[in-house]
XYZ file of C-alpha atoms in Angstrom:
462
model
C 108.909 115.894 129.716
C 112.034 115.468 131.878
C 115.453 114.059 131.042
C 118.845 113.425 132.629
C 122.226 114.033 130.995
C 125.488 112.778 132.501
C 128.343 114.809 131.038
C 131.837 113.554 130.424
C 134.820 115.615 131.607
C 135.342 116.934 128.077
C 131.693 117.967 127.801
C 131.891 119.639 131.209
C 134.944 121.625 130.114
C 133.082 122.695 126.984
C 130.052 123.904 128.968
C 132.266 125.836 131.394
C 134.008 127.475 128.434
C 130.626 128.507 126.989
C 129.563 129.966 130.343
C 132.669 132.148 130.387
C 131.957 133.345 126.855
C 128.314 134.126 127.657
C 128.019 135.386 131.258
C 124.524 135.109 132.677
C 124.405 138.857 133.320
C 124.476 139.521 129.562
C 121.289 137.479 128.982
C 122.577 136.161 125.648
C 121.222 132.914 124.296
C 123.672 130.102 123.680
C 123.506 126.348 123.278
C 125.719 123.282 123.042
C 125.334 119.882 121.435
C 126.072 116.297 122.314
C 125.433 112.870 120.777
C 123.706 110.081 122.674
C 122.148 106.652 121.958
C 118.951 107.277 120.025
C 116.860 104.705 121.899
C 116.835 106.877 125.047
C 115.725 110.045 123.225
C 112.642 109.055 121.202
C 110.873 112.430 120.965
C 110.169 115.941 122.163
C 111.871 118.630 124.240
C 112.720 118.083 127.879
C 113.567 120.003 131.022
C 116.935 118.445 131.788
C 119.000 117.739 134.891
C 122.624 118.161 133.791
C 125.007 116.091 135.910
C 128.766 116.656 135.779
C 131.450 114.504 137.446
C 133.285 115.531 140.608
C 136.871 114.598 141.463
C 135.737 111.044 142.289
C 133.752 110.777 139.032
C 130.461 110.932 140.919
C 127.682 112.784 139.052
C 126.330 115.969 140.621
C 123.391 117.974 139.314
C 125.158 121.261 138.671
C 122.930 122.724 135.973
C 119.454 122.700 134.521
C 118.543 123.207 130.891
C 116.241 122.382 128.001
C 117.138 119.576 125.594
C 115.705 118.903 122.154
C 116.572 116.523 119.370
C 118.361 118.165 116.445
C 118.898 115.397 113.914
C 119.611 111.719 113.707
C 123.360 111.131 113.398
C 123.068 107.447 112.472
C 120.702 104.541 112.956
C 121.746 104.362 116.601
C 122.882 107.897 117.466
C 120.914 111.105 118.064
C 122.289 114.641 118.147
C 120.875 116.777 120.972
C 120.906 120.540 121.541
C 120.890 121.871 125.105
C 119.788 125.470 125.641
C 118.779 127.630 128.620
C 121.658 126.095 130.591
C 121.455 127.498 134.125
C 124.121 126.981 136.782
C 122.850 125.840 140.191
C 124.178 127.714 143.228
C 124.019 124.616 145.421
C 124.718 121.458 143.391
C 123.253 118.201 144.627
C 124.453 114.597 144.006
C 122.336 112.942 141.341
C 122.114 109.781 143.446
C 120.684 111.839 146.317
C 117.905 113.084 144.052
C 117.110 109.603 142.749
C 117.184 108.083 146.225
C 114.334 110.404 147.200
C 112.051 108.691 144.701
C 109.428 106.169 145.706
C 110.236 102.614 144.659
C 107.541 102.663 141.957
C 109.343 105.543 140.246
C 112.916 104.525 141.005
C 112.648 101.259 139.117
C 111.589 103.147 135.977
C 114.416 105.708 136.040
C 116.530 105.793 132.889
C 120.155 106.358 133.917
C 120.562 108.885 131.123
C 117.927 110.045 128.708
C 114.238 110.857 128.508
C 112.154 109.759 131.499
C 108.590 108.512 131.454
C 106.121 111.260 132.300
C 105.276 110.165 135.863
C 108.901 109.373 136.645
C 110.060 112.720 135.297
C 107.568 114.609 137.450
C 108.761 112.650 140.475
C 112.396 113.508 139.695
C 111.586 117.237 139.527
C 109.545 117.023 142.732
C 112.499 115.371 144.498
C 114.899 118.033 143.219
C 112.614 120.852 144.397
C 112.235 119.186 147.788
C 116.021 119.169 148.154
C 116.532 122.613 146.596
C 113.296 124.667 146.902
C 114.959 127.720 145.337
C 115.067 125.887 141.997
C 111.292 126.006 141.554
C 111.376 129.393 139.804
C 114.356 128.332 137.697
C 112.444 125.292 136.443
C 109.372 127.401 135.688
C 111.524 129.855 133.771
C 113.190 127.142 131.667
C 109.837 125.573 130.831
C 108.324 128.927 129.928
C 111.061 129.787 127.433
C 109.959 126.858 125.268
C 106.401 126.016 126.258
C 105.372 129.600 126.858
C 104.742 131.679 129.932
C 101.613 130.392 131.653
C 99.724 132.854 133.807
C 96.498 132.803 135.829
C 93.437 133.432 133.687
C 92.388 136.312 135.956
C 95.782 138.073 135.904
C 95.194 141.525 134.430
C 98.925 142.196 134.330
C 99.481 138.951 132.440
C 96.738 139.790 129.975
C 98.269 143.226 129.428
C 101.635 141.629 128.706
C 100.044 139.166 126.269
C 98.256 142.011 124.482
C 101.470 144.022 124.171
C 103.195 141.003 122.675
C 100.426 140.393 120.150
C 100.293 144.056 119.147
C 104.078 144.267 118.817
C 104.127 141.296 116.442
C 101.250 142.877 114.518
C 103.238 146.092 114.019
C 106.127 144.158 112.450
C 103.742 142.356 110.112
C 102.053 145.591 109.102
C 105.495 146.897 108.138
C 106.106 143.746 106.085
C 109.227 142.912 108.080
C 110.459 139.534 109.246
C 111.804 140.107 112.767
C 112.302 136.783 114.604
C 113.796 138.665 117.568
C 110.332 139.923 118.476
C 109.201 136.368 119.245
C 112.185 135.521 121.476
C 111.609 136.865 124.958
C 112.492 136.140 128.565
C 109.628 135.617 131.036
C 109.351 138.231 133.798
C 111.910 137.699 136.522
C 109.341 138.573 139.197
C 105.704 137.767 139.811
C 103.226 140.034 138.066
C 100.939 142.158 140.229
C 97.728 143.784 139.039
C 98.218 146.873 141.212
C 101.415 147.797 139.352
C 102.101 148.809 135.736
C 102.739 145.633 133.734
C 106.217 145.129 132.277
C 106.753 146.257 128.701
C 106.999 143.300 126.362
C 109.871 144.949 124.481
C 111.868 145.085 127.720
C 111.652 141.281 127.924
C 113.089 140.600 124.475
C 116.143 138.385 124.510
C 119.343 140.199 123.683
C 120.211 137.997 120.734
C 120.903 140.515 117.982
C 124.027 142.696 117.873
C 123.555 146.399 118.108
C 124.041 148.366 114.914
C 125.439 151.901 114.925
C 122.903 154.508 113.904
C 123.847 156.679 110.968
C 121.905 158.039 108.050
C 124.927 158.169 105.779
C 126.407 154.758 106.541
C 126.247 152.323 103.638
C 124.001 149.332 104.340
C 125.920 146.138 105.029
C 124.838 142.556 104.266
C 124.040 142.155 107.960
C 121.367 144.829 107.624
C 119.446 142.585 105.271
C 118.203 141.057 108.516
C 116.382 143.159 111.082
C 118.890 144.553 113.569
C 118.127 146.058 116.932
C 119.411 149.622 117.235
C 119.790 151.038 120.738
C 121.417 154.338 119.817
C 118.997 157.256 119.951
C 119.296 159.488 116.907
C 117.430 162.730 116.322
C 114.447 161.037 114.688
C 114.073 158.663 117.603
C 114.172 161.528 120.098
C 111.299 163.126 118.204
C 109.297 159.899 118.223
C 109.794 159.402 121.946
C 108.703 163.002 122.477
C 105.242 162.123 121.170
C 104.523 160.196 124.354
C 104.923 163.211 126.609
C 106.091 163.486 130.195
C 102.998 161.832 131.659
C 104.034 158.363 130.519
C 105.394 156.201 133.330
C 107.497 154.035 131.060
C 108.343 153.675 127.373
C 110.227 150.682 125.996
C 111.327 150.942 122.376
C 113.322 149.191 119.688
C 114.394 150.212 116.220
C 114.869 147.777 113.337
C 116.274 148.173 109.828
C 115.388 145.966 106.888
C 115.249 146.337 103.109
C 115.921 150.076 103.162
C 113.270 150.770 105.799
C 113.436 151.660 109.484
C 110.779 150.531 111.929
C 110.420 152.177 115.343
C 108.361 150.102 117.815
C 107.343 151.298 121.282
C 105.336 149.950 124.224
C 104.034 152.638 126.563
C 101.772 152.687 129.606
C 101.224 154.873 132.642
C 98.580 152.895 134.588
C 98.533 149.881 136.861
C 97.181 146.711 135.273
C 93.912 146.857 137.196
C 93.212 150.345 135.772
C 94.040 149.580 132.139
C 90.866 149.727 130.075
C 92.295 148.477 126.802
C 95.134 148.719 124.316
C 95.686 150.574 121.057
C 98.005 149.853 118.159
C 98.909 153.157 116.525
C 100.719 152.347 113.274
C 101.970 155.119 111.006
C 103.729 154.726 107.670
C 105.630 157.985 107.389
C 106.511 157.363 103.743
C 102.877 156.929 102.696
C 101.411 159.189 105.417
C 99.150 156.265 106.242
C 97.680 155.854 109.757
C 95.908 152.799 111.187
C 94.634 152.501 114.759
C 93.539 149.139 116.170
C 91.679 148.943 119.457
C 91.741 145.619 121.328
C 88.652 144.087 122.875
C 88.527 140.733 124.671
C 86.124 137.894 124.076
C 84.733 136.657 127.402
C 85.853 133.050 127.791
C 83.527 132.526 130.768
C 80.532 133.648 128.715
C 80.955 131.352 125.760
C 83.710 133.256 123.968
C 81.609 136.290 123.083
C 82.044 140.043 123.332
C 78.994 141.960 124.613
C 79.253 145.596 123.459
C 76.325 146.758 125.610
C 78.212 145.571 128.717
C 81.378 147.497 127.830
C 81.349 150.713 129.880
C 84.171 152.245 127.816
C 82.868 151.454 124.346
C 80.719 154.540 123.750
C 83.519 156.955 124.673
C 85.927 155.020 122.504
C 83.590 155.006 119.522
C 83.138 158.773 119.809
C 86.894 159.114 119.563
C 87.146 156.727 116.592
C 84.364 158.496 114.692
C 86.057 161.865 115.239
C 89.362 160.470 113.969
C 87.714 159.018 110.863
C 86.016 162.355 110.126
C 89.290 164.241 110.595
C 91.180 161.895 108.272
C 88.466 162.202 105.611
C 89.321 165.904 105.140
C 92.751 164.950 103.764
C 91.582 162.558 101.062
C 92.244 163.593 97.505
C 91.010 162.156 94.251
C 94.572 161.370 93.156
C 95.395 159.333 96.294
C 96.106 155.623 96.012
C 93.039 153.417 96.132
C 91.890 152.162 99.541
C 89.480 149.333 100.272
C 88.797 151.141 103.544
C 90.169 154.696 103.844
C 89.276 155.147 107.540
C 92.039 154.678 110.126
C 90.051 153.076 112.984
C 89.731 149.343 113.517
C 88.718 146.991 116.331
C 90.204 143.570 117.087
C 88.202 141.051 119.114
C 90.356 138.251 120.475
C 90.245 135.622 123.224
C 92.257 136.183 126.412
C 95.647 134.493 126.219
C 96.744 132.552 129.316
C 99.956 131.239 127.714
C 102.396 133.563 125.967
C 104.289 131.354 123.492
C 107.898 131.415 122.336
C 106.951 131.586 118.673
C 106.079 134.155 116.046
C 102.350 133.520 116.307
C 99.647 136.044 117.064
C 96.479 135.585 119.093
C 93.611 134.605 116.752
C 91.124 137.388 116.350
C 88.482 139.158 114.319
C 89.224 142.592 112.830
C 86.481 145.059 111.972
C 86.619 148.565 110.633
C 84.783 150.972 112.897
C 81.934 151.342 110.390
C 81.653 147.561 109.936
C 81.604 147.046 113.703
C 78.826 149.581 114.218
C 76.803 148.108 111.370
C 77.112 144.622 112.870
C 75.723 145.937 116.176
C 72.466 146.509 114.321
C 72.574 143.164 112.501
C 69.807 140.824 113.768
C 72.148 137.860 113.278
C 74.156 139.095 116.250
C 71.152 139.540 118.566
C 71.621 136.007 119.920
C 72.371 136.715 123.563
C 70.055 136.518 126.534
C 66.984 138.715 125.948
C 68.235 139.352 122.401
C 71.443 140.989 123.624
C 74.026 141.826 120.959
C 77.108 139.661 121.097
C 80.102 139.124 118.804
C 81.621 135.647 118.505
C 83.087 133.303 115.926
C 79.802 131.391 115.893
C 77.601 134.266 114.731
C 79.742 136.966 113.065
C 79.126 136.664 109.306
C 82.481 138.066 108.127
C 85.705 139.561 109.472
C 89.411 139.884 108.681
C 91.888 137.571 110.399
C 95.481 138.391 111.407
C 97.004 137.527 108.055
C 94.402 139.320 105.940
C 94.447 142.466 108.057
C 98.222 142.880 108.377
C 98.756 142.179 104.676
C 96.208 144.826 103.715
C 97.991 147.363 105.919
C 101.385 146.356 104.533
C 100.234 146.806 100.940
C 98.522 150.130 101.682
C 95.021 148.896 100.871
C 93.517 150.147 104.142
C 94.185 153.180 106.327
C 94.377 156.914 105.778
C 96.149 158.867 103.081
C 97.909 162.170 103.505
C 97.635 162.671 107.279
C 100.540 164.101 109.235
C 102.172 163.231 112.523
C 99.994 165.690 114.435
C 97.156 163.162 114.234
C 99.463 160.447 115.580
C 100.426 162.584 118.586
C 96.790 163.455 119.194
C 95.731 159.815 119.216
C 98.516 158.835 121.620
C 97.277 161.494 124.042
C 93.676 160.342 123.710
C 94.690 156.723 124.231
C 96.173 157.674 127.594
C 93.090 159.648 128.556
C 90.983 156.547 127.921
C 93.297 154.484 130.124
C 94.786 152.480 127.271
C 98.212 151.001 126.724
C 99.854 152.211 123.525
C 101.771 149.977 121.152
C 103.192 152.212 118.445
C 104.935 151.492 115.173
C 106.387 154.056 112.776
C 107.963 152.908 109.512
C 109.929 155.114 107.123
C 112.223 154.680 104.151
C 111.917 152.957 100.800
C 108.454 151.851 99.727
C 109.003 148.854 97.474
C 106.313 147.648 95.048
C 104.209 144.740 96.203
C 105.882 142.442 93.667
C 109.245 143.004 95.402
C 107.688 142.369 98.811
C 106.126 139.149 97.559
C 109.478 138.000 96.141
C 111.210 138.589 99.487
C 108.476 136.676 101.282
C 108.812 133.678 98.938
C 112.576 133.705 99.389
C 112.168 133.849 103.168
C 113.986 137.182 103.557
């Protein structure tokens, strides 16, 4: 939806003050609030033309932003929050924009407030006609709330969506609540399949203050929330060294919460068109617990199914996963904690994501241990494709783990290896690259609280 706001002089002064406090170059999120008659703001969030008065009190569109209702102030008044406020290089008189409308739209224009859908689209079309350079700005503002929409056949976009999903999964496996990981800025430039896709971590909004890195520093109340740490300490240098010199780019973040430290990295060295998949490599250093998740895509054009016999990379990948499971089995001891599944290798089947949302939600998917996956390939219930071809889909798979079940089992240590060292982690990163995969890595260390404490924090929303 589209809306118009006409600012008073006092409101304009307030916005200009905010812009000085938060320069655009710093990419920090900020917002401001106003109160308006409730009847003109009945629902929803809106891309907004922000008009401020000139010396003659004539309204000029000087900014664009996103407006949403916050709360009802009274029976007649509504409080509004405006975010993503973006200054226009070449302001345009609001009347000039409205005069470009066809009569059928002009007579439905609300002087200030939410516009009807057709009228709002016409207003944006008129603004873009007058200022074509604002098209990308409008797309950016919409994407920050509605999500970044990309072509279904964009391999670079799919790679970015997979990195995002895997990064959120790493945080959930660690049992951490990190809202910063869901707040990101869409790519500033168009994505191209013949180039390495951007790292999702590089697109995170810079909303959290940096925390100095020190092992001896006492934890402060602020550290009860996850804080982004940009200072490279010795441990972080060692972690980055696992990726080796052949990696084109590594983006990383470090978070601290509840006595634990989580290192998250996105790494890739191939162009999007050459990427053959993605791996989550998650290692709990405290428990010496390794889990590897390999992503596979359901084919939306073929009924939402995955056809393993049509996957040219699958056999090589399964050889690798079997070898890793055998290697990890050598380290199991009778006194180790119980595991529902002690093997490290898993596969996630998920639909391709054409919209990357601005919310802490993961792509729906089906998780299988490597042994379960291979057993299902022989299951006659999955021989439902053309000429009895094997296919995996929600309609015919008898059982699987979903996002919540899988990440909770990892968090509580009920699945994954026991007793393996970091040499296996380094080895799997190398093999991921050799298979042409992106790597999304998480390493957690520190206190290992009982599940009862974790459950209490979750109930209390911490």
